GROMACS .gro file of C-alpha atoms in nm:
model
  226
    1UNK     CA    1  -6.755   6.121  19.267
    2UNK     CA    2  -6.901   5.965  19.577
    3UNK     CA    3  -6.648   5.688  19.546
    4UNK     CA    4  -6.358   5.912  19.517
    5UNK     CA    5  -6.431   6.081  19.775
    6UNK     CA    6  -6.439   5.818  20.013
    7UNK     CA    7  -6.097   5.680  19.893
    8UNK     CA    8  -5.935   5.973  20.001
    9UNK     CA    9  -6.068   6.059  20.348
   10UNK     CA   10  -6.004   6.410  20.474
   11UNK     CA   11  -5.793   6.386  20.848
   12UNK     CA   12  -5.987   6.568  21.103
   13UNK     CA   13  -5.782   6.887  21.256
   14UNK     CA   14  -5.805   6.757  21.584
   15UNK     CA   15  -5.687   6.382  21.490
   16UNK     CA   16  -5.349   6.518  21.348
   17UNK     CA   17  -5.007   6.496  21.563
   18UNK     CA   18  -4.867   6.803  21.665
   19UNK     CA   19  -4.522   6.830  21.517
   20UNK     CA   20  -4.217   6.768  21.740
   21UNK     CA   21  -4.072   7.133  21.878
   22UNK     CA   22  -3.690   7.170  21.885
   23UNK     CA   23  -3.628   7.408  22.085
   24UNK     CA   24  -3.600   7.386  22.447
   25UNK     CA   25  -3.843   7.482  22.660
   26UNK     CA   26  -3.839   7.760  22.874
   27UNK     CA   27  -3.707   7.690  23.192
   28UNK     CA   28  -3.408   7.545  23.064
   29UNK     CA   29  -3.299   7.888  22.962
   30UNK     CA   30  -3.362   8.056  23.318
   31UNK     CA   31  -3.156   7.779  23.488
   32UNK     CA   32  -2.885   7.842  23.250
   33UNK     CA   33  -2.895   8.203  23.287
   34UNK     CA   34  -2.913   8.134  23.663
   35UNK     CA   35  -2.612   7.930  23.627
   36UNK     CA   36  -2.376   8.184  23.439
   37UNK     CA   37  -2.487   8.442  23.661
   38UNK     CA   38  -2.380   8.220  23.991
   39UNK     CA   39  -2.058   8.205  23.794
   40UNK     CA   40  -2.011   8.569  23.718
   41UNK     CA   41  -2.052   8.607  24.068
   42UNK     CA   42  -1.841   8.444  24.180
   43UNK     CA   43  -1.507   8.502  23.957
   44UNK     CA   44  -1.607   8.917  24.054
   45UNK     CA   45  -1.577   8.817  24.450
   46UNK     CA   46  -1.276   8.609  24.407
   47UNK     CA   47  -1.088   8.862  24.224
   48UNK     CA   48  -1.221   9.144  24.441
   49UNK     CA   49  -1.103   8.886  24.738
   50UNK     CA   50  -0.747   8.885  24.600
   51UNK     CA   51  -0.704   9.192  24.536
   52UNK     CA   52  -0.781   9.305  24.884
   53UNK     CA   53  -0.523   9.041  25.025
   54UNK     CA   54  -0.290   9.153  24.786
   55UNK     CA   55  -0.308   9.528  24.876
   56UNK     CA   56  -0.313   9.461  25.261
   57UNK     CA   57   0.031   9.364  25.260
   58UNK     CA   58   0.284   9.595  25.351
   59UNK     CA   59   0.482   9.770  25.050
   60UNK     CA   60   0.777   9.663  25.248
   61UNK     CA   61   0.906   9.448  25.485
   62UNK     CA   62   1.112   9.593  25.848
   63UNK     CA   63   1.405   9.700  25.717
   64UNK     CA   64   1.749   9.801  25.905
   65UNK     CA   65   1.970  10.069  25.824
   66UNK     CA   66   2.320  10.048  26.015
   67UNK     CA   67   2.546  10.333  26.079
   68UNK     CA   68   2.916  10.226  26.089
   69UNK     CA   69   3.086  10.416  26.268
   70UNK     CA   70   3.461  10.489  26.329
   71UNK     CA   71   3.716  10.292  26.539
   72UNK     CA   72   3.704  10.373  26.884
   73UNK     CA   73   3.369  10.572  26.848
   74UNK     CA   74   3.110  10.553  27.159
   75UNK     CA   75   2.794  10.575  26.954
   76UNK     CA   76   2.638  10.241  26.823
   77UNK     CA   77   2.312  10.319  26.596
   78UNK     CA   78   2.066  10.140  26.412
   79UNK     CA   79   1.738  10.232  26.229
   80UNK     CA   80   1.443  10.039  26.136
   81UNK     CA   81   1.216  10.124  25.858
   82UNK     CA   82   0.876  10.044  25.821
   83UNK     CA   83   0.708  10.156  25.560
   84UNK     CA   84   0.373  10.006  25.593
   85UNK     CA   85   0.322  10.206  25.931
   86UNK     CA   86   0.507  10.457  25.799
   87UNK     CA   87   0.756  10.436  26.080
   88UNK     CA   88   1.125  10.490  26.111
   89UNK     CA   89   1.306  10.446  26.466
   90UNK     CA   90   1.621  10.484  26.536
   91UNK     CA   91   1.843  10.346  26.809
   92UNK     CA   92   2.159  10.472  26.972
   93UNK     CA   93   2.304  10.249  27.191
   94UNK     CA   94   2.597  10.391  27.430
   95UNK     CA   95   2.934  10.295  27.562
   96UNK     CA   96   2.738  10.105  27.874
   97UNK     CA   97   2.467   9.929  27.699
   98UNK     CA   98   2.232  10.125  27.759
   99UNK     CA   99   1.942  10.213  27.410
  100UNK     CA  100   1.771  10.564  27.342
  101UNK     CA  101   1.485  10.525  27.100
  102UNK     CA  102   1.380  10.799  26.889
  103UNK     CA  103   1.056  10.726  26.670
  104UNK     CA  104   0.916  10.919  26.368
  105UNK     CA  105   0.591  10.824  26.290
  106UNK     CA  106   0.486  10.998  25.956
  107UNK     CA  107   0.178  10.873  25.990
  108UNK     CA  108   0.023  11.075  26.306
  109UNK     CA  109   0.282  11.367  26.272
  110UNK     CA  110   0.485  11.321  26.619
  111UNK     CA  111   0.837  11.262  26.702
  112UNK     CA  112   0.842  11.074  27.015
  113UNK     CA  113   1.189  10.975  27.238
  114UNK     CA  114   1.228  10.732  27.485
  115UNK     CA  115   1.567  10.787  27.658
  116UNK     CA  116   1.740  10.523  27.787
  117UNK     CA  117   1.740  10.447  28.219
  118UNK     CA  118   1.399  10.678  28.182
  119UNK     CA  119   1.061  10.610  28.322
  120UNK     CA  120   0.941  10.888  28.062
  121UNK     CA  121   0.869  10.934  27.667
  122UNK     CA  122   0.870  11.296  27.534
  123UNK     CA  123   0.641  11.408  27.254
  124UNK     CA  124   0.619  11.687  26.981
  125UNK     CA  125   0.520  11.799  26.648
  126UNK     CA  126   0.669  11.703  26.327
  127UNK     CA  127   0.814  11.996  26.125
  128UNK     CA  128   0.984  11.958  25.767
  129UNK     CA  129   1.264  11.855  25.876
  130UNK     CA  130   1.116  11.601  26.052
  131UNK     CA  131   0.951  11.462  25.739
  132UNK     CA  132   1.258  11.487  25.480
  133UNK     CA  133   1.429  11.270  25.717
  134UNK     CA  134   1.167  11.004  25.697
  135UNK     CA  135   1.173  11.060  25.346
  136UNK     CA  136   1.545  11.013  25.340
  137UNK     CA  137   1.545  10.655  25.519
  138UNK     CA  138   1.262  10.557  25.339
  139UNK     CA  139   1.460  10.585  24.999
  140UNK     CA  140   1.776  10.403  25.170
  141UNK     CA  141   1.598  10.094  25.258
  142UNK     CA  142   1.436  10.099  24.937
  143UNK     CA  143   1.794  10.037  24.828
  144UNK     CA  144   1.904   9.824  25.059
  145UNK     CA  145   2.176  10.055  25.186
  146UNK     CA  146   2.260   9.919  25.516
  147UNK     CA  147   2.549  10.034  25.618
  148UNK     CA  148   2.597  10.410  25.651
  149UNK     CA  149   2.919  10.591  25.762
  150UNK     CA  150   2.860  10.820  25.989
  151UNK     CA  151   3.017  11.051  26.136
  152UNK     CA  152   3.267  11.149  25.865
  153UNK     CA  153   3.505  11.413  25.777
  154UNK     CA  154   3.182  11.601  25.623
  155UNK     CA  155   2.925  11.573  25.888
  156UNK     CA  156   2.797  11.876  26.039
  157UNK     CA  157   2.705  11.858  26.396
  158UNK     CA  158   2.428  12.079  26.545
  159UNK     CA  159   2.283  12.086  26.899
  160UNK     CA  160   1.893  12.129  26.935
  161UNK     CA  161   1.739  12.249  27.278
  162UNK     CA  162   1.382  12.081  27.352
  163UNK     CA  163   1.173  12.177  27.660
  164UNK     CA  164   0.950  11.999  27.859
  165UNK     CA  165   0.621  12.096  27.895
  166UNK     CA  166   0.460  12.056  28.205
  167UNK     CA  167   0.159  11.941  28.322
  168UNK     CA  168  -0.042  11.632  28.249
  169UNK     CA  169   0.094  11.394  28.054
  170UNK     CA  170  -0.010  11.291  27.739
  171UNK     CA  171  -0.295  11.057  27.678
  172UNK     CA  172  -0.214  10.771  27.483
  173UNK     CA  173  -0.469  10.735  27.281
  174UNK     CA  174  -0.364  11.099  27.135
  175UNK     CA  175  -0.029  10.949  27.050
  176UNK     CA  176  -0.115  10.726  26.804
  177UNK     CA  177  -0.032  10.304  26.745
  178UNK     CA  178   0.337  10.351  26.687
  179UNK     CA  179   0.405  10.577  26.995
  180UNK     CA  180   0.185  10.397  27.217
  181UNK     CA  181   0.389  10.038  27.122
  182UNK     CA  182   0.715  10.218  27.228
  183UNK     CA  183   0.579  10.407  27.529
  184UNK     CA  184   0.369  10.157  27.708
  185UNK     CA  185   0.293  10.203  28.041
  186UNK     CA  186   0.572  10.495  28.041
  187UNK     CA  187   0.414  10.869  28.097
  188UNK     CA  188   0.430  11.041  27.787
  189UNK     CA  189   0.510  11.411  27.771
  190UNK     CA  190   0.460  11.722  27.573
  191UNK     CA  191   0.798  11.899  27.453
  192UNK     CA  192   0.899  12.211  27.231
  193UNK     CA  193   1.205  12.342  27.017
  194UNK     CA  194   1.354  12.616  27.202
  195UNK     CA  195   1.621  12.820  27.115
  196UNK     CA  196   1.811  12.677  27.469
  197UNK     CA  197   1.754  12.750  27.871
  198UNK     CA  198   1.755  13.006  28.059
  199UNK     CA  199   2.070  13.036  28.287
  200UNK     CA  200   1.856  12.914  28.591
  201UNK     CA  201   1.762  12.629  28.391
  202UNK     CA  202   1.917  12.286  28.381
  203UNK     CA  203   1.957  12.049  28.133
  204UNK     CA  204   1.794  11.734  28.254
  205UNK     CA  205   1.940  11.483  27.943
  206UNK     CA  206   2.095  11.470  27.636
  207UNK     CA  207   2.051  11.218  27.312
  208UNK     CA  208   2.321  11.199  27.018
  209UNK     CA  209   2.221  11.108  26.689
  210UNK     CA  210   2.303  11.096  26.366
  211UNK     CA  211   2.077  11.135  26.048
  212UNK     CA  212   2.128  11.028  25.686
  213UNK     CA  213   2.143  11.381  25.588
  214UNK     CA  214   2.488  11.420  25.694
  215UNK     CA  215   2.411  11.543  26.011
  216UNK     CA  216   2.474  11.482  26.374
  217UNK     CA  217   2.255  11.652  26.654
  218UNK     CA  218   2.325  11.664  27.039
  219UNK     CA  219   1.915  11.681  27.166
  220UNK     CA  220   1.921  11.827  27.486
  221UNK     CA  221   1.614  11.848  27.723
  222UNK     CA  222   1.518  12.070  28.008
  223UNK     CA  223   1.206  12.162  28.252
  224UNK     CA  224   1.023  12.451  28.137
  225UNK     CA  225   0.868  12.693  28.425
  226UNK     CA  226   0.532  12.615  28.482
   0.00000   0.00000   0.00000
């Protein structure tokens, strides 16, 4: 028995090999994991990036909207959209060169008209009116219609009194971006729809313009009392 037993020796526990270990060890997963995240990362900024770039740029480029008029007519007029300040100005040019600029800007409320050989800009409200004729140019330019004929045989001609408001002028930095870049370094002043002067009162100018609504409008200012 004795002889047996020392033919087949017994392996101490702490003599035997520890067996090889496939899987890898920790660390290598937290890099990895590190890694994909950096990745994530990185696709969710470059989208976000893109998108931002893509949604700064304006809906539309400055379009203009021409109105052809009739042979031998004194009026040349032009509008330019721009949609991404939501803008639309409109120029009237006369007989002796000389350019009246009328702005809407939808996106501070205010009509605002620089008349031409005029150290001055007058100011006012919007009203609905105001708005659908914004609205109107906007959907022309978004189909390229450039050329517009008016007047016609179906245009309907209105005159509209505004009055001047006196006082101090306006501030520009109540006017807004679009009013300022047309005004600058011109006094701007308040005005008002009126239904028309009183007999002692003058009309200082008058501006003639047509709209895409069909409709022509003789704007006349004058000085209200103070």
């Amino acid at each position: 028995m004795e002889e047996q037993a020392a033919a087949h020796p017994i392996p101490s526990p702490e003599k035997r090999a520890p067996p090889e270990s496939r899987t890898p060890p920790r660390i290598f997963w937290v890099i990895l994991s590190v890694i994909l995240m950096c990745v994530i990362i990185c696709i969710i900024v470059a989208g976000v990036l893109s998108f931002t770039q893509h949604s700064s740029k304006p809906l539309f480029q400055v379009v203009r909207l021409n109105f052809q008029n009739h042979p031998g007519s004194q009026m040349n007029q032009s509008a330019f959209v721009d949609k991404s300040r939501n803008t639309v100005t409109y120029y009237v040019t006369s007989s002796s060169n000389r350019t009246t600029a009328v702005l809407f800007d939808g996106k501070n409320g205010y009509v605002c008209y620089k008349p031409a050989e005029q150290k001055n800009c007058y100011l006012r409200m919007m009203d609905s009116q105001d708005r659908e004729t914004v609205r109107e140019s906007f959907d022309l330019s978004q189909h390229r219609v450039d050329q517009l004929p008016l007047p016609n045989d179906r245009t309907r001609y209105y005159r509209e009194f505004l009055g001047i408001v006196p006082g101090r002028p306006v501030w520009p930095e109540e006017a807004g971006e679009a009013v300022r870049s047309l005004c600058e370094e011109v006094p701007i002043y308040w005005v008002k729809k009126k239904d028309g002067p009183a007999k002692q009162r003058l009309i200082y100018l008058c501006i003639d313009i047509c709209f895409p609504s069909n409709i022509c409008v003789s704007i006349c200012f004058y000085y209200l009392p103070e």
